[in-house]
């Protein structure tokens, strides 16, 4: 049995066409079903529905053979125990530094101010500011980072931006790019060795279905 770990929402939606290219179709919709293990039209393939942040953990320990996770999540996890053979080019966005609309980010950097930054992506943020030679105090949050600068918890946020609507709705502006984000296929290392005959056709189908 091949187990594929996915999160519901945008990853599940954007993965559905890739799964279809590999001849895999979930028998239930994770948005309406409360089941965490979804059977598919193929007897040898099942899907497990987990939090986006937990996908690499299931693959690392071999509880899932394959998974799909954002580069943001993989970088924070560290990627131990898995290969990342394919950039699926889905769930694309950018990781950005953002501040309140009236805040002069450049000036505060020039003045050598020590900024407080809220983020879910502590590792990526630490590396970004270290590379710029900036001293910052990082505060870990698990969501709604946009609130931080509005209530005095922080000067800046590091978060994902796609349309920019969330920033605009909260009177924030993006000031710096941390990096491009998209989702990757991940494969448990031991599983690839043991089950290559079963896994390789799925990897190949995904590879040919990736949008150019
Ligand atoms: P968790 O439930 O573990 O807290 P989450 O709520 O961030 O995770 P999703 O919102 O489903 O989970 O995001 C899954 C992935 O989609 C993220 O890891 C990221 O790579 C990508 N992503 C997040 N926000 C956007 C966005 N606005 N546009 C495009 N891709 C995004
Ligand atoms: C992500 C991210 C931003 C938003 C950016 O949140 O954390 O808040 O998308 O997208 P935009 O630039 O198109 O507005 P998401 O929608 O995944 O909500 P969640 O983190 O609460 O799951």
CSV table of C-alpha atoms and ligand atoms in Angstrom, one decimal:
chain,number,residue,atom,x,y,z
A,1,UNK,CA,0.0,0.0,0.0
A,2,UNK,CA,1.3,3.4,-0.9
A,3,UNK,CA,0.4,6.2,1.5
A,4,UNK,CA,0.4,9.9,0.3
A,5,UNK,CA,0.2,12.7,2.9
A,6,UNK,CA,-1.6,15.8,2.0
A,7,UNK,CA,-3.2,18.8,3.7
A,8,UNK,CA,-6.7,19.9,2.8
A,9,UNK,CA,-7.5,23.2,1.2
A,10,UNK,CA,-5.2,24.6,-1.5
A,11,UNK,CA,-2.7,21.7,-1.5
A,12,UNK,CA,-5.4,19.1,-1.9
A,13,UNK,CA,-7.2,21.1,-4.6
A,14,UNK,CA,-4.0,21.8,-6.6
A,15,UNK,CA,-2.8,18.2,-6.2
A,16,UNK,CA,-6.0,16.7,-7.5
A,17,UNK,CA,-5.0,17.1,-11.2
A,18,UNK,CA,-1.5,15.7,-10.6
A,19,UNK,CA,-3.0,12.7,-8.8
A,20,UNK,CA,-5.4,12.3,-11.7
A,21,UNK,CA,-2.4,12.2,-14.1
A,22,UNK,CA,-1.1,9.2,-12.1
A,23,UNK,CA,-4.6,7.6,-12.3
A,24,UNK,CA,-5.4,8.3,-8.6
A,25,UNK,CA,-8.8,9.7,-7.5
A,26,UNK,CA,-9.9,10.1,-3.9
A,27,UNK,CA,-13.2,8.4,-3.2
A,28,UNK,CA,-14.2,11.1,-0.8
A,29,UNK,CA,-13.8,14.9,-0.5
A,30,UNK,CA,-11.7,15.9,2.6
A,31,UNK,CA,-13.7,19.1,2.9
A,32,UNK,CA,-16.9,17.3,3.6
A,33,UNK,CA,-15.6,14.0,5.0
A,34,UNK,CA,-14.3,13.8,8.6
A,35,UNK,CA,-12.2,10.8,7.6
A,36,UNK,CA,-8.4,11.2,7.9
A,37,UNK,CA,-7.7,8.2,5.7
A,38,UNK,CA,-9.2,8.5,2.2
A,39,UNK,CA,-9.4,5.5,0.0
A,40,UNK,CA,-8.8,6.0,-3.7
A,41,UNK,CA,-9.9,4.3,-6.9
A,42,UNK,CA,-6.6,2.4,-6.7
A,43,UNK,CA,-6.6,-0.4,-4.1
A,44,UNK,CA,-2.8,0.1,-3.6
A,45,UNK,CA,-3.0,3.9,-2.9
A,46,UNK,CA,-4.5,5.8,0.0
A,47,UNK,CA,-4.4,9.4,1.1
A,48,UNK,CA,-3.9,10.7,4.6
A,49,UNK,CA,-5.1,14.2,5.5
A,50,UNK,CA,-2.8,16.0,8.0
A,51,UNK,CA,-1.9,19.6,8.9
A,52,UNK,CA,0.3,21.2,6.2
A,53,UNK,CA,3.1,21.6,8.8
A,54,UNK,CA,2.9,17.9,9.7
A,55,UNK,CA,3.3,16.5,6.2
A,56,UNK,CA,7.1,16.2,6.4
A,57,UNK,CA,6.9,14.5,9.8
A,58,UNK,CA,4.7,11.7,8.4
A,59,UNK,CA,7.1,11.2,5.5
A,60,UNK,CA,10.3,11.5,7.6
A,61,UNK,CA,9.2,8.6,9.8
A,62,UNK,CA,7.8,6.5,6.9
A,63,UNK,CA,4.2,6.7,8.0
A,64,UNK,CA,3.6,8.1,4.5
A,65,UNK,CA,5.7,7.1,1.5
A,66,UNK,CA,5.0,10.3,-0.4
A,67,UNK,CA,3.8,13.8,0.6
A,68,UNK,CA,3.2,17.3,-0.8
A,69,UNK,CA,4.4,20.2,1.2
A,70,UNK,CA,5.3,23.9,0.7
A,71,UNK,CA,9.0,25.0,0.6
A,72,UNK,CA,8.2,27.2,3.6
A,73,UNK,CA,7.2,24.1,5.6
A,74,UNK,CA,10.1,22.0,4.3
A,75,UNK,CA,12.7,24.6,5.2
A,76,UNK,CA,11.4,24.9,8.7
A,77,UNK,CA,11.2,21.1,9.1
A,78,UNK,CA,14.7,20.6,7.8
A,79,UNK,CA,13.9,17.8,5.4
A,80,UNK,CA,15.6,14.9,7.2
A,81,UNK,CA,14.8,11.4,6.0
A,82,UNK,CA,13.3,12.4,2.7
A,83,UNK,CA,14.1,13.2,-0.9
A,84,UNK,CA,12.5,16.3,-2.7
A,85,UNK,CA,12.6,15.1,-6.3
A,86,UNK,CA,10.0,17.5,-7.8
A,87,UNK,CA,9.0,21.1,-7.6
A,88,UNK,CA,5.3,20.7,-8.4
A,89,UNK,CA,4.9,24.5,-9.1
A,90,UNK,CA,1.6,24.6,-7.2
A,91,UNK,CA,0.5,26.8,-4.2
A,92,UNK,CA,2.9,29.4,-5.5
A,93,UNK,CA,3.5,32.6,-3.4
A,94,UNK,CA,6.4,34.6,-2.0
A,95,UNK,CA,7.7,34.8,1.5
A,96,UNK,CA,8.0,38.5,2.3
A,97,UNK,CA,8.9,41.0,5.1
A,98,UNK,CA,6.1,43.4,5.7
A,99,UNK,CA,5.5,46.4,7.9
A,100,UNK,CA,2.8,48.9,8.8
A,101,UNK,CA,2.0,51.3,5.9
A,102,UNK,CA,3.5,54.3,7.7
A,103,UNK,CA,6.7,52.5,8.9
A,104,UNK,CA,10.0,53.5,7.2
A,105,UNK,CA,11.7,50.1,7.1
A,106,UNK,CA,14.8,51.4,5.2
A,107,UNK,CA,15.3,54.2,7.6
A,108,UNK,CA,15.1,52.0,10.7
A,109,UNK,CA,17.7,49.6,9.1
A,110,UNK,CA,20.0,52.6,8.4
A,111,UNK,CA,19.7,53.7,12.0
A,112,UNK,CA,20.6,50.2,13.1
A,113,UNK,CA,17.3,49.7,15.0
A,114,UNK,CA,16.8,46.3,16.5
A,115,UNK,CA,13.4,45.2,15.0
A,116,UNK,CA,10.9,42.9,16.5
A,117,UNK,CA,9.6,40.4,13.9
A,118,UNK,CA,6.7,38.0,14.3
A,119,UNK,CA,6.6,34.9,12.1
A,120,UNK,CA,5.7,31.3,11.8
A,121,UNK,CA,8.9,30.8,9.8
A,122,UNK,CA,11.6,31.4,12.4
A,123,UNK,CA,14.4,29.5,10.7
A,124,UNK,CA,13.9,31.2,7.3
A,125,UNK,CA,13.5,34.6,9.0
A,126,UNK,CA,16.7,34.1,11.1
A,127,UNK,CA,18.7,33.2,8.0
A,128,UNK,CA,17.3,36.1,6.0
A,129,UNK,CA,18.1,38.8,8.5
A,130,UNK,CA,21.5,37.2,9.4
A,131,UNK,CA,22.5,37.3,5.7
A,132,UNK,CA,21.6,41.0,5.7
A,133,UNK,CA,23.6,41.5,8.9
A,134,UNK,CA,20.5,42.7,10.7
A,135,UNK,CA,19.9,42.1,14.4
A,136,UNK,CA,16.3,41.2,15.0
A,137,UNK,CA,14.2,39.8,17.8
A,138,UNK,CA,12.1,37.0,16.4
A,139,UNK,CA,8.8,36.1,18.0
A,140,UNK,CA,7.1,32.8,16.9
A,141,UNK,CA,3.4,32.9,16.0
A,142,UNK,CA,1.3,30.1,14.5
A,143,UNK,CA,-1.0,32.3,12.4
A,144,UNK,CA,-2.5,35.8,11.8
A,145,UNK,CA,1.0,37.3,11.8
A,146,UNK,CA,-0.5,40.4,10.2
A,147,UNK,CA,-1.9,41.4,13.6
A,148,UNK,CA,1.5,41.7,15.2
A,149,UNK,CA,2.5,45.2,14.0
A,150,UNK,CA,-1.1,46.5,14.4
A,151,UNK,CA,-1.2,45.9,18.2
A,152,UNK,CA,2.4,46.7,19.1
A,153,UNK,CA,3.7,43.1,19.3
A,154,UNK,CA,6.2,43.6,16.5
A,155,UNK,CA,7.6,46.1,13.9
A,156,UNK,CA,7.5,43.6,11.0
A,157,UNK,CA,6.2,40.3,9.9
A,158,UNK,CA,7.7,37.5,7.8
A,159,UNK,CA,4.8,35.8,6.0
A,160,UNK,CA,3.5,34.4,2.7
A,161,UNK,CA,2.0,36.8,0.2
A,162,UNK,CA,0.1,35.9,-2.9
A,163,UNK,CA,-2.4,38.5,-4.1
A,164,UNK,CA,-1.4,41.0,-1.3
A,165,UNK,CA,-5.1,41.2,-0.2
A,166,UNK,CA,-4.3,40.2,3.4
A,167,UNK,CA,-1.6,42.8,3.7
A,168,UNK,CA,-3.8,45.5,2.2
A,169,UNK,CA,-6.8,44.6,4.4
A,170,UNK,CA,-4.6,45.1,7.4
A,171,UNK,CA,-2.8,48.3,6.3
A,172,UNK,CA,0.6,46.6,5.8
A,173,UNK,CA,3.0,46.8,2.9
A,174,UNK,CA,5.6,44.3,1.7
A,175,UNK,CA,9.1,45.7,1.9
A,176,UNK,CA,11.5,42.8,1.1
A,177,UNK,CA,11.4,39.4,-0.5
A,178,UNK,CA,12.7,36.4,1.5
A,179,UNK,CA,12.1,33.9,-1.3
A,180,UNK,CA,9.8,32.2,-3.8
A,181,UNK,CA,7.6,29.4,-2.4
A,182,UNK,CA,5.9,26.5,-4.2
A,183,UNK,CA,5.1,23.0,-3.1
A,184,UNK,CA,7.4,20.0,-3.5
A,185,UNK,CA,6.8,16.2,-3.8
A,186,UNK,CA,8.6,14.5,-0.9
A,187,UNK,CA,9.5,10.9,-0.7
A,188,UNK,CA,10.6,8.8,2.3
A,189,UNK,CA,14.2,7.7,1.5
A,190,UNK,CA,13.8,4.1,2.7
A,191,UNK,CA,10.5,3.7,1.0
A,192,UNK,CA,11.9,4.8,-2.4
A,193,UNK,CA,14.6,2.1,-2.1
A,194,UNK,CA,12.1,-0.6,-1.1
A,195,UNK,CA,9.1,0.3,-3.3
A,196,UNK,CA,10.7,1.9,-6.3
A,197,UNK,CA,8.7,-0.2,-8.7
A,198,UNK,CA,5.4,1.1,-7.3
A,199,UNK,CA,6.6,4.7,-6.6
A,200,UNK,CA,8.5,5.5,-9.8
A,201,UNK,CA,5.4,5.5,-12.1
A,202,UNK,CA,3.7,8.0,-9.8
A,203,UNK,CA,6.8,10.2,-9.7
A,204,UNK,CA,7.0,10.0,-13.5
A,205,UNK,CA,3.3,10.9,-14.0
A,206,UNK,CA,3.6,13.9,-11.6
A,207,UNK,CA,6.7,15.0,-13.5
A,208,UNK,CA,5.0,15.0,-16.8
A,209,UNK,CA,1.9,16.8,-15.4
A,210,UNK,CA,3.8,19.7,-13.9
A,211,UNK,CA,2.7,23.0,-15.5
A,212,UNK,CA,5.5,24.6,-17.5
B,1,LIG,P1,-1.2,24.6,9.0
B,1,LIG,O1,-2.6,24.1,8.9
B,1,LIG,O2,-0.2,23.5,9.2
B,1,LIG,O3,-1.0,25.8,9.9
B,1,LIG,P2,-1.5,26.4,6.7
B,1,LIG,O4,-2.8,26.8,7.3
B,1,LIG,O5,-0.5,27.4,6.4
B,1,LIG,O6,-0.8,25.2,7.6
B,1,LIG,P3,-2.4,26.1,4.0
B,1,LIG,O7,-3.0,27.5,4.2
B,1,LIG,O8,-3.2,25.0,3.4
B,1,LIG,O9,-1.9,25.6,5.4
B,1,LIG,O10,-1.1,26.3,3.2
B,1,LIG,C1,-0.4,25.2,2.7
B,1,LIG,C2,0.8,25.7,1.9
B,1,LIG,O11,0.3,26.5,0.8
B,1,LIG,C3,1.8,26.6,2.6
B,1,LIG,O12,2.7,25.8,3.3
B,1,LIG,C4,2.4,27.4,1.5
B,1,LIG,O13,3.4,26.7,0.9
B,1,LIG,C5,1.2,27.5,0.5
B,1,LIG,N1,0.5,28.8,0.7
B,1,LIG,C6,0.1,29.4,1.8
B,1,LIG,N2,-0.6,30.5,1.6
B,1,LIG,C7,-0.6,30.7,0.3
B,1,LIG,C8,-1.2,31.6,-0.6
B,1,LIG,N3,-1.9,32.7,-0.1
B,1,LIG,N4,-1.1,31.5,-1.9
B,1,LIG,C9,-0.5,30.4,-2.4
B,1,LIG,N5,0.1,29.4,-1.7
B,1,LIG,C10,0.0,29.6,-0.3
B,2,LIG,C1,-1.8,32.8,3.8
B,2,LIG,C2,-0.8,33.7,4.4
B,2,LIG,C3,-1.4,35.1,4.3
B,2,LIG,C4,-2.3,34.9,3.0
B,2,LIG,C5,-1.6,35.7,1.9
B,2,LIG,O1,-2.8,32.6,4.7
B,2,LIG,O2,-0.5,33.3,5.8
B,2,LIG,O3,-2.1,35.4,5.4
B,2,LIG,O4,-2.3,33.5,2.7
B,2,LIG,O5,-2.4,35.6,0.7
B,2,LIG,P1,-2.8,36.9,-0.1
B,2,LIG,O6,-1.6,37.7,-0.3
B,2,LIG,O7,-3.4,36.3,-1.4
B,2,LIG,O8,-3.8,37.6,0.8
B,2,LIG,P2,-4.0,31.5,4.4
B,2,LIG,O9,-5.0,32.0,3.4
B,2,LIG,O10,-3.4,30.2,4.0
B,2,LIG,O11,-4.7,31.4,5.7
B,2,LIG,P3,-4.2,30.5,7.0
B,2,LIG,O12,-2.7,30.8,7.2
B,2,LIG,O13,-5.0,31.0,8.1
B,2,LIG,O14,-4.4,29.1,6.5
